[in-house]
Each structure stands twice: as structure tokens, then as C-alpha cells.
JSON list of C-alpha atoms and ligand atoms in Angstrom, two decimals:
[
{"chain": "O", "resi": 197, "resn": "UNK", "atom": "CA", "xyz": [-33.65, -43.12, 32.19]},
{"chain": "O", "resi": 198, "resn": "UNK", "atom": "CA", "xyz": [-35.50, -43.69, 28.64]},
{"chain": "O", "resi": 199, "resn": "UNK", "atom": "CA", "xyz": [-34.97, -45.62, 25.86]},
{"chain": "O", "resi": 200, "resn": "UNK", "atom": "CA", "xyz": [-32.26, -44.83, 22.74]},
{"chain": "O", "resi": 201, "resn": "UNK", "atom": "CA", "xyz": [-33.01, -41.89, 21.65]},
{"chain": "O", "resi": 202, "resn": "UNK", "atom": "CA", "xyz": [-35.79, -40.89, 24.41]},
{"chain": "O", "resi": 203, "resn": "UNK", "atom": "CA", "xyz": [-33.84, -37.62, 24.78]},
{"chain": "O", "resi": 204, "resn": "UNK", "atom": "CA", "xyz": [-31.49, -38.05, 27.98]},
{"chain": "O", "resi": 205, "resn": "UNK", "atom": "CA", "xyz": [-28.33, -36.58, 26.49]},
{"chain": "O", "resi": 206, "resn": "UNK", "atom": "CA", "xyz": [-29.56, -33.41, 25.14]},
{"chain": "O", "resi": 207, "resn": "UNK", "atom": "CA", "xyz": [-32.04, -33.33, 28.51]},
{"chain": "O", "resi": 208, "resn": "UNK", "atom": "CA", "xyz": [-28.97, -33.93, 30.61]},
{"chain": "O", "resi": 209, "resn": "UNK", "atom": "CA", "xyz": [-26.98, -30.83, 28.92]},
{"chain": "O", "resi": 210, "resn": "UNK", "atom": "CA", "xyz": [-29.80, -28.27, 29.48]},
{"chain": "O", "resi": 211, "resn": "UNK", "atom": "CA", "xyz": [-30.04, -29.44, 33.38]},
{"chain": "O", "resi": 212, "resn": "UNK", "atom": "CA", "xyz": [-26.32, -29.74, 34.14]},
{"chain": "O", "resi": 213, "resn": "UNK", "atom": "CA", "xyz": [-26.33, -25.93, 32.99]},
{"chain": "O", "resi": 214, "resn": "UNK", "atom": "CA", "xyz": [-29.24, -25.13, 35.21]},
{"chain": "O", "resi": 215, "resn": "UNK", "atom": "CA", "xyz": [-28.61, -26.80, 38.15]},
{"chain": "O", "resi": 216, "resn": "UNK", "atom": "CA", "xyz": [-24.65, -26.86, 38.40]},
{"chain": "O", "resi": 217, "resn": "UNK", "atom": "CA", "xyz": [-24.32, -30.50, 37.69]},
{"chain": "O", "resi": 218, "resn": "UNK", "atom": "CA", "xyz": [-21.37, -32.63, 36.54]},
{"chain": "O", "resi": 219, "resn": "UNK", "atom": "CA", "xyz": [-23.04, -35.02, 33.36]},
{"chain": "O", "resi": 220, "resn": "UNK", "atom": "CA", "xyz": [-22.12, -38.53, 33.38]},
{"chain": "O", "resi": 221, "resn": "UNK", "atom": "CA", "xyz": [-23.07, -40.31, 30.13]},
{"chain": "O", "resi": 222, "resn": "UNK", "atom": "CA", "xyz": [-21.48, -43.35, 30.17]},
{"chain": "O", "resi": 223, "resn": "UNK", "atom": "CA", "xyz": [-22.43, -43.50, 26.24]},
{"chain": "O", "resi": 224, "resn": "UNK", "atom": "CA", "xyz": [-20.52, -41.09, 25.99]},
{"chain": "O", "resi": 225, "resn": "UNK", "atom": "CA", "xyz": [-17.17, -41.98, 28.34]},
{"chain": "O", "resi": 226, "resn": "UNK", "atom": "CA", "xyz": [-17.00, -45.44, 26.29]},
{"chain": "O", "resi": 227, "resn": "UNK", "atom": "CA", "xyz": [-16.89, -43.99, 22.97]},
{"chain": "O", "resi": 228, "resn": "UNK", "atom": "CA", "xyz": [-14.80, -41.12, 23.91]},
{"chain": "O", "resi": 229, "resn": "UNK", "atom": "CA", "xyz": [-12.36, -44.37, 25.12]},
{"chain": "O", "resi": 230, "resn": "UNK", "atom": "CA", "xyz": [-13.11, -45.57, 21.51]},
{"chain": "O", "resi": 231, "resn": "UNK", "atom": "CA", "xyz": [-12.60, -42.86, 19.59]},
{"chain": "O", "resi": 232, "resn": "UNK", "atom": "CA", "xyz": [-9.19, -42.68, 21.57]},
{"chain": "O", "resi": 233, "resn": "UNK", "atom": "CA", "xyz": [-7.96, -46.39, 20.72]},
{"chain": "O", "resi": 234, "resn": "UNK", "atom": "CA", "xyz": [-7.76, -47.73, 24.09]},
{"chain": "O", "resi": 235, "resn": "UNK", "atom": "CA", "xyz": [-7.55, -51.18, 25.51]},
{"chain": "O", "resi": 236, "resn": "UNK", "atom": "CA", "xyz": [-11.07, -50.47, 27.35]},
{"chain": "O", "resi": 237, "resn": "UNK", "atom": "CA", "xyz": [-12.45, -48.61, 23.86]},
{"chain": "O", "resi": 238, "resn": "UNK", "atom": "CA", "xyz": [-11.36, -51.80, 21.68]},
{"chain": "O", "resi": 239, "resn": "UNK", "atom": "CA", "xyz": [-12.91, -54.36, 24.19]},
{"chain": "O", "resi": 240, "resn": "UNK", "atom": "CA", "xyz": [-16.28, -52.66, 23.72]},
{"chain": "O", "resi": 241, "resn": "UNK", "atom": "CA", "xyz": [-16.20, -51.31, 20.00]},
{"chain": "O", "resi": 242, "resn": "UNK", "atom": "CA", "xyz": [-17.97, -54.55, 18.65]},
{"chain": "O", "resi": 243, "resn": "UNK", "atom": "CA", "xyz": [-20.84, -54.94, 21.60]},
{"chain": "O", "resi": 244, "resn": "UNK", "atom": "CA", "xyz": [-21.44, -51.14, 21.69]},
{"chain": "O", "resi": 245, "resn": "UNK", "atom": "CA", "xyz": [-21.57, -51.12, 17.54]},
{"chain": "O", "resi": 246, "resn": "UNK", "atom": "CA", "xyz": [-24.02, -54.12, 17.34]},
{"chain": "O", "resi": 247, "resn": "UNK", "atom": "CA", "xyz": [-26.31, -52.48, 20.30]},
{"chain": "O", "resi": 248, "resn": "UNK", "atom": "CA", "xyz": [-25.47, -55.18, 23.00]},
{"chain": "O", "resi": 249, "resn": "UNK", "atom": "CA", "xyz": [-24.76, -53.78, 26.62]},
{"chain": "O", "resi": 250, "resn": "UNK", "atom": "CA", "xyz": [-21.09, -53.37, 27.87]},
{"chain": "O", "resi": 251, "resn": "UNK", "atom": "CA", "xyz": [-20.71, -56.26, 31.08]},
{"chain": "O", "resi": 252, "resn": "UNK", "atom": "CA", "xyz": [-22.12, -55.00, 33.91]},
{"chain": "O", "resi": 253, "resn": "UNK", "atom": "CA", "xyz": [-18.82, -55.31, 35.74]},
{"chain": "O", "resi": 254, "resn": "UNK", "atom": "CA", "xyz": [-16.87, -53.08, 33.82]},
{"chain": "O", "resi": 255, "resn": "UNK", "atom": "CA", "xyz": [-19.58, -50.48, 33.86]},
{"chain": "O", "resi": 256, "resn": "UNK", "atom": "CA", "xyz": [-19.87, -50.54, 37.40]},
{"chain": "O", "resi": 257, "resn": "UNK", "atom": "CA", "xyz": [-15.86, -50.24, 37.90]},
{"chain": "O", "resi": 258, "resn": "UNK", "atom": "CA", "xyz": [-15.92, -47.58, 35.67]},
{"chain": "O", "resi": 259, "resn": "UNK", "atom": "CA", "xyz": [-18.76, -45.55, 37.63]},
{"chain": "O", "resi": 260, "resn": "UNK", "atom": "CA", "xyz": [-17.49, -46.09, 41.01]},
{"chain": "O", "resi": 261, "resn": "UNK", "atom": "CA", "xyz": [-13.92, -44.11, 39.70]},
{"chain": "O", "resi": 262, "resn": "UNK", "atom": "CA", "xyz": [-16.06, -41.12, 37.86]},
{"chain": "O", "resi": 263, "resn": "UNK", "atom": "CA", "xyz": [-18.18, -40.78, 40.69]},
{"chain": "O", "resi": 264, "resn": "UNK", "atom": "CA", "xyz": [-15.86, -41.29, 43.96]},
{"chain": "O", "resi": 265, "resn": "UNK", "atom": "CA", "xyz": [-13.88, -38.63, 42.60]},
{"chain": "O", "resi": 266, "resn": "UNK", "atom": "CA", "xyz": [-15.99, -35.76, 42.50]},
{"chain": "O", "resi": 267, "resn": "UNK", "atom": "CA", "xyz": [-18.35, -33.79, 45.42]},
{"chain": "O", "resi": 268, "resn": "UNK", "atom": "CA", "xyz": [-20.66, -32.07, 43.57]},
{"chain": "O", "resi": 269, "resn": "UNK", "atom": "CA", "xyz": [-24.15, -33.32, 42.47]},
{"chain": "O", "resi": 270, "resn": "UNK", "atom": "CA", "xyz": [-23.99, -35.62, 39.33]},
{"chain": "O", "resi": 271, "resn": "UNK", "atom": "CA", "xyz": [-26.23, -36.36, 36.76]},
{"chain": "O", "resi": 272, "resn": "UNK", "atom": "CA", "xyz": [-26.20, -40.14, 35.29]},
{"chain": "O", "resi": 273, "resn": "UNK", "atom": "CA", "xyz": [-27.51, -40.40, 31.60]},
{"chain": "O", "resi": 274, "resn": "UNK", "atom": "CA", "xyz": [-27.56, -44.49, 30.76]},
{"chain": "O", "resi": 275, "resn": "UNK", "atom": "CA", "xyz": [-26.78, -45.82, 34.27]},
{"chain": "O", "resi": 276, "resn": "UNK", "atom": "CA", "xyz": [-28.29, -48.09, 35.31]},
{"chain": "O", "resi": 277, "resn": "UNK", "atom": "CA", "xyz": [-29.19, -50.04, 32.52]},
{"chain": "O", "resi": 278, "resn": "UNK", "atom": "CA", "xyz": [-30.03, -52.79, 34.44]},
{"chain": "O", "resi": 279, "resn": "UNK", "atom": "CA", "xyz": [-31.15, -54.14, 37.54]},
{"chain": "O", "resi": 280, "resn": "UNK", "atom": "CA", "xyz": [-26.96, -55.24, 38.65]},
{"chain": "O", "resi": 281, "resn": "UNK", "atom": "CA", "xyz": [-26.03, -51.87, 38.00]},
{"chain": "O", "resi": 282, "resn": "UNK", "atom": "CA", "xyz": [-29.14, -50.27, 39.86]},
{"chain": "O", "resi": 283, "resn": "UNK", "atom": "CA", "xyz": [-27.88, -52.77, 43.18]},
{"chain": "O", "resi": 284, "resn": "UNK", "atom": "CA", "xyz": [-24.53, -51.55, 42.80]},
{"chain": "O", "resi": 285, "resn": "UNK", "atom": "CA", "xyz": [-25.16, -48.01, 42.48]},
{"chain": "O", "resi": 286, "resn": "UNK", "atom": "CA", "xyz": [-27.56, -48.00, 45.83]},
{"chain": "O", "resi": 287, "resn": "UNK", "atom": "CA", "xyz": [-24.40, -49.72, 47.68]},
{"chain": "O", "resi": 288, "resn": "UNK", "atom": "CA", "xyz": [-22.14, -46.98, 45.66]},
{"chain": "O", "resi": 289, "resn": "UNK", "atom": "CA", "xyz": [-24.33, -44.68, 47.34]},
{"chain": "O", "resi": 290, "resn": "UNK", "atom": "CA", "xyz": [-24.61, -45.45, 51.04]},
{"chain": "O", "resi": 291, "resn": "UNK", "atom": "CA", "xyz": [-20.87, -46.01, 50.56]},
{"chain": "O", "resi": 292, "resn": "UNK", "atom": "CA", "xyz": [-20.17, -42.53, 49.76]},
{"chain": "O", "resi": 293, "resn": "UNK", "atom": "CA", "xyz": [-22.49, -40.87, 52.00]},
{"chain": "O", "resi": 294, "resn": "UNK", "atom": "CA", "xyz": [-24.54, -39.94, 48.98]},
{"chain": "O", "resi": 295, "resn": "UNK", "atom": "CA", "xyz": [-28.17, -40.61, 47.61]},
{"chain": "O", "resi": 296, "resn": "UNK", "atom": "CA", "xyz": [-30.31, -40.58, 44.77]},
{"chain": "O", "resi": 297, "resn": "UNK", "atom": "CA", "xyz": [-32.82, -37.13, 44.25]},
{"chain": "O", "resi": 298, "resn": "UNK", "atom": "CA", "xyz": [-35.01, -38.73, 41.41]},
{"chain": "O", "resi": 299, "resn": "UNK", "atom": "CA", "xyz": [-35.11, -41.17, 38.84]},
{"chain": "O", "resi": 300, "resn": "UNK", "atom": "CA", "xyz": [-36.52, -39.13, 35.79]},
{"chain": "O", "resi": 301, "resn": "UNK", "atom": "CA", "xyz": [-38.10, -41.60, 32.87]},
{"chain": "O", "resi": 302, "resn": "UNK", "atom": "CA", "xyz": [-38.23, -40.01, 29.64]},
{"chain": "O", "resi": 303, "resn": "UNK", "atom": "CA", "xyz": [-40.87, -41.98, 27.85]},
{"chain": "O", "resi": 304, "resn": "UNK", "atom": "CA", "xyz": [-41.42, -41.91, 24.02]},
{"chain": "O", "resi": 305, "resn": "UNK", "atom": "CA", "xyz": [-42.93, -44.47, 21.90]},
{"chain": "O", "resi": 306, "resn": "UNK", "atom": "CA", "xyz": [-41.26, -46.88, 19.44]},
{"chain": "O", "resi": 307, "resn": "UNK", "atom": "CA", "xyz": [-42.50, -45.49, 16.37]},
{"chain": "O", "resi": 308, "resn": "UNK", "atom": "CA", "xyz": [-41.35, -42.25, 17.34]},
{"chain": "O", "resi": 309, "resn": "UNK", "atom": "CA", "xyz": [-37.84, -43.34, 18.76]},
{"chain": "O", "resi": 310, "resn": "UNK", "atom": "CA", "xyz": [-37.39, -45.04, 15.62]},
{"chain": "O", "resi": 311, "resn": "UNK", "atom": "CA", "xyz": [-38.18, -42.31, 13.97]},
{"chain": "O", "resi": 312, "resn": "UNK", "atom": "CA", "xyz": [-35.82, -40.09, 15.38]},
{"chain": "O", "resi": 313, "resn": "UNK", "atom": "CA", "xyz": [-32.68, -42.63, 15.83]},
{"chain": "O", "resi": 314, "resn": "UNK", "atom": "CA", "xyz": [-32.32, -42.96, 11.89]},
{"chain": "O", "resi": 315, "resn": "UNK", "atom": "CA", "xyz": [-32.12, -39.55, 11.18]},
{"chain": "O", "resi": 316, "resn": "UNK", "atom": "CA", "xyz": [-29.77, -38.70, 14.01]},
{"chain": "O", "resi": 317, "resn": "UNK", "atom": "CA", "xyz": [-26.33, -36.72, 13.42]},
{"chain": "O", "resi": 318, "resn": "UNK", "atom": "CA", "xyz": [-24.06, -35.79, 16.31]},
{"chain": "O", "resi": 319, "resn": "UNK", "atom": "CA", "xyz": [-21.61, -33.11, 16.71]},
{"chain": "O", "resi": 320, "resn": "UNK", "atom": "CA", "xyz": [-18.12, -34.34, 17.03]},
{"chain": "O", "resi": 321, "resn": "UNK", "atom": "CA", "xyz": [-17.45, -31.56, 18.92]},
{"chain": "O", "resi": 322, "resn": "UNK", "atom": "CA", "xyz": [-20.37, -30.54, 21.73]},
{"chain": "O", "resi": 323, "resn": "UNK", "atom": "CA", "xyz": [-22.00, -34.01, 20.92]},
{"chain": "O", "resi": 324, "resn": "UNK", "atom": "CA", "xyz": [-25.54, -32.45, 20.64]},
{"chain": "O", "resi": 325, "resn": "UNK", "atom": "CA", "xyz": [-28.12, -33.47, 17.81]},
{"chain": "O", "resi": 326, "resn": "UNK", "atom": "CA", "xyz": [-28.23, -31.30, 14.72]},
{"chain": "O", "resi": 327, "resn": "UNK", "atom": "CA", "xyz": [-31.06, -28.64, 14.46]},
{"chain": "O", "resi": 328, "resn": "UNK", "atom": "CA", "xyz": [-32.10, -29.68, 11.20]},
{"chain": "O", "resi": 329, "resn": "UNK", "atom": "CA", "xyz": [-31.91, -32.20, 8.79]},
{"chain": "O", "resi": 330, "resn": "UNK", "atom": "CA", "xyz": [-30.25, -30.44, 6.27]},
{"chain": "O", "resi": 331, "resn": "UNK", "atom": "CA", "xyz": [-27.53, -28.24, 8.29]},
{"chain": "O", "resi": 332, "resn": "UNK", "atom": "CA", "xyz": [-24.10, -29.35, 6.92]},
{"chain": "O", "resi": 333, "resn": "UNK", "atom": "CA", "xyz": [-22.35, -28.43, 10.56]},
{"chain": "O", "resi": 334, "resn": "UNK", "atom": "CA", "xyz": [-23.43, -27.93, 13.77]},
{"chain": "O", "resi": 335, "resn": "UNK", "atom": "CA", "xyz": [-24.02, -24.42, 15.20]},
{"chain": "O", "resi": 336, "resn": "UNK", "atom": "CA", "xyz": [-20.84, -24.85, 17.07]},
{"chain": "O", "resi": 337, "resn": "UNK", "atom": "CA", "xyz": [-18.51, -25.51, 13.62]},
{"chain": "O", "resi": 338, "resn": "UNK", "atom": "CA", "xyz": [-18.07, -29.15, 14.73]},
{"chain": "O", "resi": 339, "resn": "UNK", "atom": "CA", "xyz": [-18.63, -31.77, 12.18]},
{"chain": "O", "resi": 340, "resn": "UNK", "atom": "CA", "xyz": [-21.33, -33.73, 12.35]},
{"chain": "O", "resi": 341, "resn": "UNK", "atom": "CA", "xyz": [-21.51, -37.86, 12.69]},
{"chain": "O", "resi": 342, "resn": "UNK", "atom": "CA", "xyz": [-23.94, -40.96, 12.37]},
{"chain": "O", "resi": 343, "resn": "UNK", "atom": "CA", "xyz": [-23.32, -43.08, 15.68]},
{"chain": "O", "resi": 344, "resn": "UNK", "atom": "CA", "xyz": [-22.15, -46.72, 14.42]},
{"chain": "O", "resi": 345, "resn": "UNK", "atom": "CA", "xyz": [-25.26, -47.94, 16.16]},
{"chain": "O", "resi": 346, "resn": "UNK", "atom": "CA", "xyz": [-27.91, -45.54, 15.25]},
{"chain": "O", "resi": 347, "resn": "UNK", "atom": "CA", "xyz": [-27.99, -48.38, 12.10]},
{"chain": "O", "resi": 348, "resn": "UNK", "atom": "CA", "xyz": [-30.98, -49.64, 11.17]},
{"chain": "O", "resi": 349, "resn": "UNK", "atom": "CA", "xyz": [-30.20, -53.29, 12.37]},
{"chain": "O", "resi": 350, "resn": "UNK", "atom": "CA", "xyz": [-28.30, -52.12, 15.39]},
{"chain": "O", "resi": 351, "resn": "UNK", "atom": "CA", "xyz": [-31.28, -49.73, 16.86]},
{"chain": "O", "resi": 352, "resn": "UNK", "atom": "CA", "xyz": [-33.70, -52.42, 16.84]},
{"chain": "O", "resi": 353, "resn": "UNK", "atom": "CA", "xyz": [-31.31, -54.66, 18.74]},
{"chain": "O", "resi": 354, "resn": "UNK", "atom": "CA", "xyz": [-31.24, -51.67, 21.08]},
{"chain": "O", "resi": 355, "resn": "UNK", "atom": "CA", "xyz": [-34.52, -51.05, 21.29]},
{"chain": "O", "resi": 356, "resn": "UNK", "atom": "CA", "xyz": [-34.80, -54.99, 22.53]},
{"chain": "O", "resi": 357, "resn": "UNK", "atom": "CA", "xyz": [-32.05, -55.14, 24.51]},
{"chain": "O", "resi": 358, "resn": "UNK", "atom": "CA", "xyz": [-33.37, -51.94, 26.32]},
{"chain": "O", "resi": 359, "resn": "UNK", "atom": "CA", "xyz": [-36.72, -54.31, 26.64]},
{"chain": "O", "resi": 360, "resn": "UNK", "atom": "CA", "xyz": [-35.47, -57.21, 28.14]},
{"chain": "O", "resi": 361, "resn": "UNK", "atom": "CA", "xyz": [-32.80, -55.44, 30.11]},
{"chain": "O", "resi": 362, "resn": "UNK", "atom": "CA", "xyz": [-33.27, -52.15, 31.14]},
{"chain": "O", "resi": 363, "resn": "UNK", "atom": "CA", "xyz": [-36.89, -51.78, 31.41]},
{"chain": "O", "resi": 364, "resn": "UNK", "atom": "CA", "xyz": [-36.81, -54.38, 34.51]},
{"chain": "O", "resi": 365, "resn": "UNK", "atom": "CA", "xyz": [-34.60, -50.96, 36.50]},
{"chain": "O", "resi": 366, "resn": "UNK", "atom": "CA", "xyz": [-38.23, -48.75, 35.59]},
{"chain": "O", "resi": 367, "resn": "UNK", "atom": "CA", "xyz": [-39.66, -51.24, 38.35]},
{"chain": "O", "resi": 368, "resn": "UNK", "atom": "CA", "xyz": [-37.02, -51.50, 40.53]},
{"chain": "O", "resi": 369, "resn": "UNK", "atom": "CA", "xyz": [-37.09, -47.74, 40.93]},
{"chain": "O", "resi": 370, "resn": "UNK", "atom": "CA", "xyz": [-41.41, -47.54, 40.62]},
{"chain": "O", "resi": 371, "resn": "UNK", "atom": "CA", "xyz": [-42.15, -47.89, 44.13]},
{"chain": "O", "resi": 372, "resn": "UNK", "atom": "CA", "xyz": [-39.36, -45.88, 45.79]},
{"chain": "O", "resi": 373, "resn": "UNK", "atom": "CA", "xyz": [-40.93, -42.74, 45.75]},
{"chain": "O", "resi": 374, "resn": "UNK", "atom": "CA", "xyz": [-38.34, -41.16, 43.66]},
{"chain": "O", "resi": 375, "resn": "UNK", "atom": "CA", "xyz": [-39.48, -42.16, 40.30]},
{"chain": "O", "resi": 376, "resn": "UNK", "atom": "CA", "xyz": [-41.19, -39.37, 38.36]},
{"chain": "O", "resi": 377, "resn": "UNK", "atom": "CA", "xyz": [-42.20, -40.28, 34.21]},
{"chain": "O", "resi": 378, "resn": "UNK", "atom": "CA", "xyz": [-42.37, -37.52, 31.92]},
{"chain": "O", "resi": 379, "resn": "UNK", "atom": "CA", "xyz": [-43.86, -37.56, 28.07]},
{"chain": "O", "resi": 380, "resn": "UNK", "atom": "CA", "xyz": [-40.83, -37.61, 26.15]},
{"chain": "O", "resi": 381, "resn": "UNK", "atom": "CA", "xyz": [-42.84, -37.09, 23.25]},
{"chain": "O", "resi": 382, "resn": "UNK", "atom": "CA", "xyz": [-42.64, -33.08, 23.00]},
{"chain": "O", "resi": 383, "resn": "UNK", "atom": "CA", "xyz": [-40.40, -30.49, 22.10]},
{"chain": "O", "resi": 384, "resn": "UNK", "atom": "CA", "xyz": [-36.81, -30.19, 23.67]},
{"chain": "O", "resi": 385, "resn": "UNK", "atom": "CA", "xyz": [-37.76, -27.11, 25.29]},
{"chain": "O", "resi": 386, "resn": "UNK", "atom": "CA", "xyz": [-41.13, -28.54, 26.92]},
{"chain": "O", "resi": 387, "resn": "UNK", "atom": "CA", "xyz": [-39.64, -31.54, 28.23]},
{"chain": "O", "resi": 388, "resn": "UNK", "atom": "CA", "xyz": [-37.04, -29.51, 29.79]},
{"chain": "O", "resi": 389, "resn": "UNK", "atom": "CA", "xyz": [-39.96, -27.36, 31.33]},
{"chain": "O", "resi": 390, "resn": "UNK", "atom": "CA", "xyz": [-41.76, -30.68, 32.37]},
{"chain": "O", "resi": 391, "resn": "UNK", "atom": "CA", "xyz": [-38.28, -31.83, 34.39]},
{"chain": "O", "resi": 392, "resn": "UNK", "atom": "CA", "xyz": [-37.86, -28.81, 35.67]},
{"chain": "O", "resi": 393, "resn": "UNK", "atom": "CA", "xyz": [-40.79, -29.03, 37.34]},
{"chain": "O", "resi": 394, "resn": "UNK", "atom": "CA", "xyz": [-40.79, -32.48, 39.11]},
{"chain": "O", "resi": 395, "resn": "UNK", "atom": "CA", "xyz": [-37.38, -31.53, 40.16]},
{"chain": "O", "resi": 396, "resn": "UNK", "atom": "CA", "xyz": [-38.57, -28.35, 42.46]},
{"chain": "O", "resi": 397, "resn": "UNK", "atom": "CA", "xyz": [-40.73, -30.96, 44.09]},
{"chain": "O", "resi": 398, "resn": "UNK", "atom": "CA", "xyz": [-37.68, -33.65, 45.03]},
{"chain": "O", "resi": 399, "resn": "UNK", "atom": "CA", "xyz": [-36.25, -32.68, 48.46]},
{"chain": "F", "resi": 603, "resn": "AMP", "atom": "P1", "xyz": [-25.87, -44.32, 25.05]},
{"chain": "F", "resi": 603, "resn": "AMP", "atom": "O1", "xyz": [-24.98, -43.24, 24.52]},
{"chain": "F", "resi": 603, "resn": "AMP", "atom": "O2", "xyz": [-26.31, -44.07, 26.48]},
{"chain": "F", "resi": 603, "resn": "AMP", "atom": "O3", "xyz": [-27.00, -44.66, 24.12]},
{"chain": "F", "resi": 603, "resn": "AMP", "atom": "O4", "xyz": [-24.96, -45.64, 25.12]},
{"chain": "F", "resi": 603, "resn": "AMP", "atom": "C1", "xyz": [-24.39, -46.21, 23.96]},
{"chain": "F", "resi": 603, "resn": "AMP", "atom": "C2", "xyz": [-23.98, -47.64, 24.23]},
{"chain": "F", "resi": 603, "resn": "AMP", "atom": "O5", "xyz": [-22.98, -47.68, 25.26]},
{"chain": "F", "resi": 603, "resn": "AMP", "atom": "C3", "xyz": [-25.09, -48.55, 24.73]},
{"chain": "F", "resi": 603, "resn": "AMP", "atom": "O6", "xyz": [-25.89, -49.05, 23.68]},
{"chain": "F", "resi": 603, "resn": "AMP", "atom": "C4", "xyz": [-24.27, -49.65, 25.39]},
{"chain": "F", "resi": 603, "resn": "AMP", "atom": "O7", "xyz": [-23.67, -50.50, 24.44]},
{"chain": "F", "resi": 603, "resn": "AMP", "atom": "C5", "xyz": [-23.15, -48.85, 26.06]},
{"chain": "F", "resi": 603, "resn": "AMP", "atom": "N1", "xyz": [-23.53, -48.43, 27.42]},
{"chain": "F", "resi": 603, "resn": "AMP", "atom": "C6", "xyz": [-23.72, -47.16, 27.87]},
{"chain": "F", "resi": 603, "resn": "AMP", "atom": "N2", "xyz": [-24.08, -47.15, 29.17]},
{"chain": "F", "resi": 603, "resn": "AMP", "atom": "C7", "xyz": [-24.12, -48.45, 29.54]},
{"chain": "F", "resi": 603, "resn": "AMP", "atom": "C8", "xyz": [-24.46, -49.10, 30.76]},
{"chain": "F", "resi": 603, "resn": "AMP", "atom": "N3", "xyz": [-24.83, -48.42, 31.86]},
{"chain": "F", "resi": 603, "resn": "AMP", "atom": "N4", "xyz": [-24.40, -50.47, 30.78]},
{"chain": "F", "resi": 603, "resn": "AMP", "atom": "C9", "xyz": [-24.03, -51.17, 29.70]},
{"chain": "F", "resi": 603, "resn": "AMP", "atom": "N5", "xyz": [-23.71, -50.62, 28.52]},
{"chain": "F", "resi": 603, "resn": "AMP", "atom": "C10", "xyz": [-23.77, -49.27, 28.43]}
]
């Protein structure tokens, strides 16, 4: 969990290396069904692009298929996003036989995600964050991107919506004794180190 920008994609990359994890984003699966022209990508272009939250419903659908098709341990960057989708994934869970390790906050503060959202570029290829401001491709040759809704107007929608909408799932996790927060406002590298380490402690 954290808020836009927080770090939970490039977080999510560096753990699903170390631990042997499959990486959902579901950021990621929508605009890959965007980028692709789909009926599902065109339904959610316009809320995705103006920072709203795709329907509970369809998110949930679309988890249940990802998930219920694979064994191994999974990583979910962006879901829940709200307290729906948290119900739904515990009865997703007992369902499958499965359960939830840890529910990892990555916390930053707003001045600071704003910060970083509106000088974010993407690789179209690996999807990771560029280096450096200046680099004109990412390490891996792939061409770099602005997300439609790293915009100005759009991430301070976000950063709302993620108020009023997501921020209720931090409580509905708090008291389960799986909820661990970590200071999101450090380098890559040391955030990593600080995940790493709640992790050896979940059983
Ligand atoms: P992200 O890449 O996680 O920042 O997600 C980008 C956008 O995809 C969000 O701003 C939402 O519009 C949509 N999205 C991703 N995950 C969810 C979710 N669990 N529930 C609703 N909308 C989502």
C-alpha cells in the first residue's frame, strides 16, 4: 500500500526478484489493456486519465482471474484500494486456501509525493522510473513516457481520491497484526532494506 507515487512499483520489482514472487500491479494490467485498445482498456481510459478509481467490481473480477490462476506467492501493488476490495480479497482468500503475509504501507508525505509524481518518466519497456532527470532512455533502451495522470490536475485528484478512498483500507488492515509502515521517504535502496526486514519477521 502507499499513496501515488509512495514507491510500490519499483519496491514491488526489487522484492518479486528476491523473494520469487509473481507482481500484480493492477496499474499496470489496466493500462497494459489500454495501451492494447481493448473493450476493458477503453471503458477505463477516461477514469484512470482523470485519477478517479476503476469500479470496484471490475477490479475485483479482474483479481480473482490473475490470482486463481497461479500457485506461487503473489505480490499486490494497488489492491486494495478500498475497503470493497479489501472484503473481497479476504473472501478471495479463504476461498483459495490462501492468506495474506503482511500489509506493507509505504508512507511519504504530500509535498514530497508531489514532488516526485511531476517529474516522473516511465520506461515503456521494463516500466521502471528513470535514474535521472536528464537521461534521454532508460538503461534498458526503452523509451521513456509521462503517465496521462501523473498531470498536474490529475495527481491532485489522486492524491484525494487516495484520501477519501483508500486511506479508510490503512485501518481496516491496522489492527490485524499484519500491518507493518515503513518511511517511504528514503532512498530506493534503504526502503528496500527497511522491507526486507519486517518481512523476515512475518511467519
Ligand atoms: P497505479 O499504477 O497503481 O497508480 O494505478 C493507476 C490507476 O489505475 C489508478 O489511479 C486507478 O485509476 C486505477 N487502479 C489501479 N488499481 C486499482 C484498484 N485496485 N482499484 C481501482 N482502480 C485502480
Amino acid at each position: 500500500m502507499g499513496c501515488p507515487g509512495a514507491g510500490k512499483g519499483t519496491q514491488s520489482a526489487k522484492l518479486k526478484e528476491t523473494l520469487n514472487l509473481k507482481h500484480i500491479s493492477t496499474g499496470d494490467v489496466l493500462r497494459a489493456q489500454m495501451a492494447a485498445g481493448t473493450e476493458l482498456g477503453k471503458q477505463v481510459a477516461a477514469l484512470i486519465n482523470q485519477g478517479n478509481l476503476v469500479p470496484d467490481g471490475l477490479m475485483i473480477s479482474m483479481l480473482q482471474n490473475i490470482i486463481s490462476t497461479t500457485d506461487q506467492g503473489v505480490i499486490l501493488d494497488g489492491f486494495p484500494r478500498t475497503v470493497a476490495q479489501a472484503q473481497a480479497l479476504d473472501d478471495m482468500m479463504k476461498r483459495l486456501g490462501r492468506q495474506i503475509s503482511a500489509v506493507v504501507m509505504i508512507d511519504l508525505p504530500q509535498e514530497e509525493v508531489v514532488k516526485r509524481l511531476s517529474s516522473r518518466r516511465l520506461c515503456k519497456k521494463c516500466g521502471k522510473p528513470a535514474a535521472t532527470a536528464t537521461q534521454a532512455a532508460c538503461e534498458c533502451g526503452g523509451e521513456l513516457y509521462v503517465r496521462g495522470d501523473d498531470a498536474p490536475q490529475s495527481v491532485k485528484h489522486r492524491l484525494e481520491v487516495y484520501r477519501l478512498q483508500t486511506l479508510p483500507v490503512k485501518e481496516y488492515y491496522q489492527h490485524s497484526g499484519k500491518y507493518v509502515e515503513i518511511n517511504g521517504n528514503q532512498t530506493p535502496d534503504q526502503v528496500f532494506e527497511d522491507i526486507c526486514n519486517v518481512l523476515k519477521k512475518v511467519k
